[in-house]
Amino acid sequence: MADQVAKEAAAPQALTPTAPAAPTAGAPRPSGTQISPVPLPRKAKQDRPPEEDPGIWRMNRRNVLSVAGWLGFFGFIVTSTIGALRFMFPRVLFEQPPKFKAGFPSDFVVGEVSEKFKEEKRVWIVREKGGFYALISICTHLGCTPRWLGSDNKFKCPCHGSGFYRTGINFEGPAPRPLERALITFTDDGQIEIDRSIKFIYEKGDWTKPGAFLPFQG
Amino acid sequence: MQQFFEILTKPDNLPIVFLLFSVIFFTWFAWTKAKKNDAQGYPVEATLDDKVQVWPYLVRVEFLATIAVMAVLVIWSITLDAPLEEPANRALTPNPSKAPWYFLGLQEMLVYFDPWIAGVVLPSLIIVGLMAIPYIDINPKGNGYYTFKERKFAVLVFSFGFLILWCLLIFIGTFLRGPGWNFFMPGEKWDPHFVAVLTNVDFSEMWPFNIATRMPDGSLNPAAFIFGAVCVFGFYSLGPLYWLRKRNTDFMKKLGLVRYAIVSFLFLTMMGLLVKILLRLIPTFLGMNPVKYVWVTPWFNV
Amino acid sequence: MLEAFKKTEVYKSIFRHSYQDTQRNRALQIVDNVFLHLHPVRVPRHATNIGYTWGMGGITFLLFLVLTITGIILMFYYRPTAQYAYEDMKYLMNDVPFGPLIRNMHRWAAHAMVLTVMLHMFRVFLTGSYKPPRQFNWVVGVILLVLTLLLSFSGYLLPWDQLAIWAVTVGTNMARATPLLGHEGPFGPELGMMPDNDVRFVLLGGTEVGPPTLLRFYVGHCIFLPIIAAIFMAVHFWRVRKDGGISGPETPKKT
């Protein structure tokens, strides 16, 4: 019998705030039952939700201001987060201008890779028999500056060992794709002009487009 | 050999020497403790559960540890100067150029994977995977004492990840990777003009598959694309297959599908690293060309 | 003299209890002290055993304090601009009394902290201390590990020498390859990512490691990351106490 009472006591989930309260000493009860030595657990007052609480997402006349307040609060948080992010993207950068004049074609020797602008502009100018092209000297793997190894006729990146042919095509090491080429044109006064901001990417078939290669005889 | 000692004793490399010794020591130490606990059937710590007062017993230990650490630190700082090299110059890449030592495991991964995997996806998975550990390890045993017997899988996987994939790769990246990120054995001279012949092939191009990745006109070969996809998805389908075989065991039922999916994904990814490394290394030892990619797609390569 | 001082109101107002070696005074020593009351009054004996804890968490905290102090001292002589940073380092190493010592301590303590954090994690895993009820504290610990690495990495750039700039170049270039958010990552270009608007740009403040990067890393290293780390450390220590103190076997099985 006592077991049964204990079992009842062990089922507090069945108790809802509207359920009858635990038996009290004064209530009539069948003969032979004992009052449970374990007091039946009741939810503490502060653990019960307030009666008839519709929750804030149930819109009605009473909480429209509350909902508007919360919307405004989160709206402010989101807007200021976006603003803070935007703050980290300045409008003006103090970096090297991407466009520069590289000199006259006669300054370059046929078959040579010029490292003249590597330090300042990070560009190699390659003079072939049929013309010029400009390779951007940033390894496509992780952005180190490769070295031109004339004796091996290749570019080799010191960071992770990527190797590129003089055309810029990758053939060894971890680089995922060829070096990029920059726009190369003649100015009106016959100088070579390079614009690093316009890139020609091999996998997209850009290298056959005008500007990736500057035909020049002489 | 002399050069190896020079690299070993470079001030910035000292932490890795510390790392090496402390990790080996602590692994051995934890192992003996776990062995002892497993052998006697109850943890030693359980016999030391009587309460002692923090003052003086714990504060004393902390005080002594503080003095010891400060002494080591001061002596270390007096004897070894932190390096200061030439001023920054963006046009001159030092050879080899290395990330800070604790990222060298990841940098080593860059040899085997494209940057988006090695540099972004893997670190994120490591962080998320570490955070997930308490929620996917449902084994209630081994809480609060050293043991191996009661949680073999957890200890083995974590130790493999920490000791091999993290510490060993840091060691390799620091001491055995020389100019051009070439591999040099201890004692070999770091020759900056050493040229390793690294002509890469893709997995589909290897014997016996012989499927060219690219068509003669440079476009992607669909057969190679499908082959790669089958390899990658086939590898990850080991997880679901194992589930289908074992799903009715008590353990799997307790683990649940969601937990299992996370565990198997993380575990297979970890093993995938190993597979890719072996795909690179084994052909090299056999005198063949190492594998570069398993799966080439127009957007990314694996 | 000392005895007389001990009787004054000043002394009593500071210490509030006598130093007689009693249980009560030992407890008060912990409870009444703002620094020590991080501790419980009493701990299980195995918690004082270095063989069990390896002491790595405490050493990490100590190293964090050392780094904070030496870092603040270094800030007196360091200007985070590309023009001055390297010169200030040279000045610090050659002409400032105890300058090399402070800088060395800062650097070696940073290395050591990364090491101790890793060993602390290894120990916590091997003793299964992340198991209920301490799951969340492990998560906080992982966040602290990441913050430690970020702190160390951002500090790496500040000397502005070849080592610094190339380590950071290699490190941050991985961000270019972030899927979706980097201009060379999978599906990044398709979403309109360019070198000047992707996730790497936020880190560098430019399209390459340059003067704005130095400033960003400096602010992150000296203010932003330490504050975040301090907040998470507070949570970490608090949770160690709230989750039942240091881990240990559940039910003592004495033979």
PDB file of N, CA and C in Angstrom, chain B residues 40 76-77 99 140 165 169 197-198 243 278 287:
ATOM      1  N   GLN B  40      44.077  -2.267 -11.816  1.00  0.00           N
ATOM      2  CA  GLN B  40      43.554  -2.502 -10.466  1.00  0.00           C
ATOM      3  C   GLN B  40      42.036  -2.384 -10.417  1.00  0.00           C
ATOM      4  N   TRP B  76      65.036  31.670 -19.588  1.00  0.00           N
ATOM      5  CA  TRP B  76      64.854  31.530 -21.036  1.00  0.00           C
ATOM      6  C   TRP B  76      64.979  32.904 -21.714  1.00  0.00           C
ATOM      7  N   SER B  77      64.361  33.928 -21.097  1.00  0.00           N
ATOM      8  CA  SER B  77      64.370  35.248 -21.717  1.00  0.00           C
ATOM      9  C   SER B  77      65.734  35.911 -21.644  1.00  0.00           C
ATOM     10  N   ALA B  99      54.683  29.730 -41.614  1.00  0.00           N
ATOM     11  CA  ALA B  99      53.720  30.319 -40.685  1.00  0.00           C
ATOM     12  C   ALA B  99      54.261  30.117 -39.266  1.00  0.00           C
ATOM     13  N   PRO B 140      29.557   7.021 -20.670  1.00  0.00           N
ATOM     14  CA  PRO B 140      29.600   7.692 -19.361  1.00  0.00           C
ATOM     15  C   PRO B 140      30.841   7.326 -18.558  1.00  0.00           C
ATOM     16  N   LEU B 165      48.479  13.941 -36.283  1.00  0.00           N
ATOM     17  CA  LEU B 165      48.050  14.945 -37.255  1.00  0.00           C
ATOM     18  C   LEU B 165      48.371  16.368 -36.808  1.00  0.00           C
ATOM     19  N   LEU B 169      53.039  16.662 -37.453  1.00  0.00           N
ATOM     20  CA  LEU B 169      53.109  17.513 -38.637  1.00  0.00           C
ATOM     21  C   LEU B 169      53.786  18.845 -38.316  1.00  0.00           C
ATOM     22  N   VAL B 197      61.568  16.971 -58.489  1.00  0.00           N
ATOM     23  CA  VAL B 197      60.739  16.803 -59.668  1.00  0.00           C
ATOM     24  C   VAL B 197      59.357  16.398 -59.193  1.00  0.00           C
ATOM     25  N   LEU B 198      58.420  17.260 -59.355  1.00  0.00           N
ATOM     26  CA  LEU B 198      57.077  17.014 -58.835  1.00  0.00           C
ATOM     27  C   LEU B 198      56.076  17.143 -59.966  1.00  0.00           C
ATOM     28  N   TRP B 243      26.595   1.972 -40.829  1.00  0.00           N
ATOM     29  CA  TRP B 243      25.348   2.175 -40.081  1.00  0.00           C
ATOM     30  C   TRP B 243      24.332   1.108 -40.437  1.00  0.00           C
ATOM     31  N   LEU B 278      48.793   9.495 -48.087  1.00  0.00           N
ATOM     32  CA  LEU B 278      49.388   8.246 -48.592  1.00  0.00           C
ATOM     33  C   LEU B 278      49.348   8.199 -50.118  1.00  0.00           C
ATOM     34  N   GLY B 287      58.373   5.421 -57.146  1.00  0.00           N
ATOM     35  CA  GLY B 287      58.976   6.007 -58.332  1.00  0.00           C
ATOM     36  C   GLY B 287      57.959   6.468 -59.345  1.00  0.00           C
TER      37      GLY B 287
END
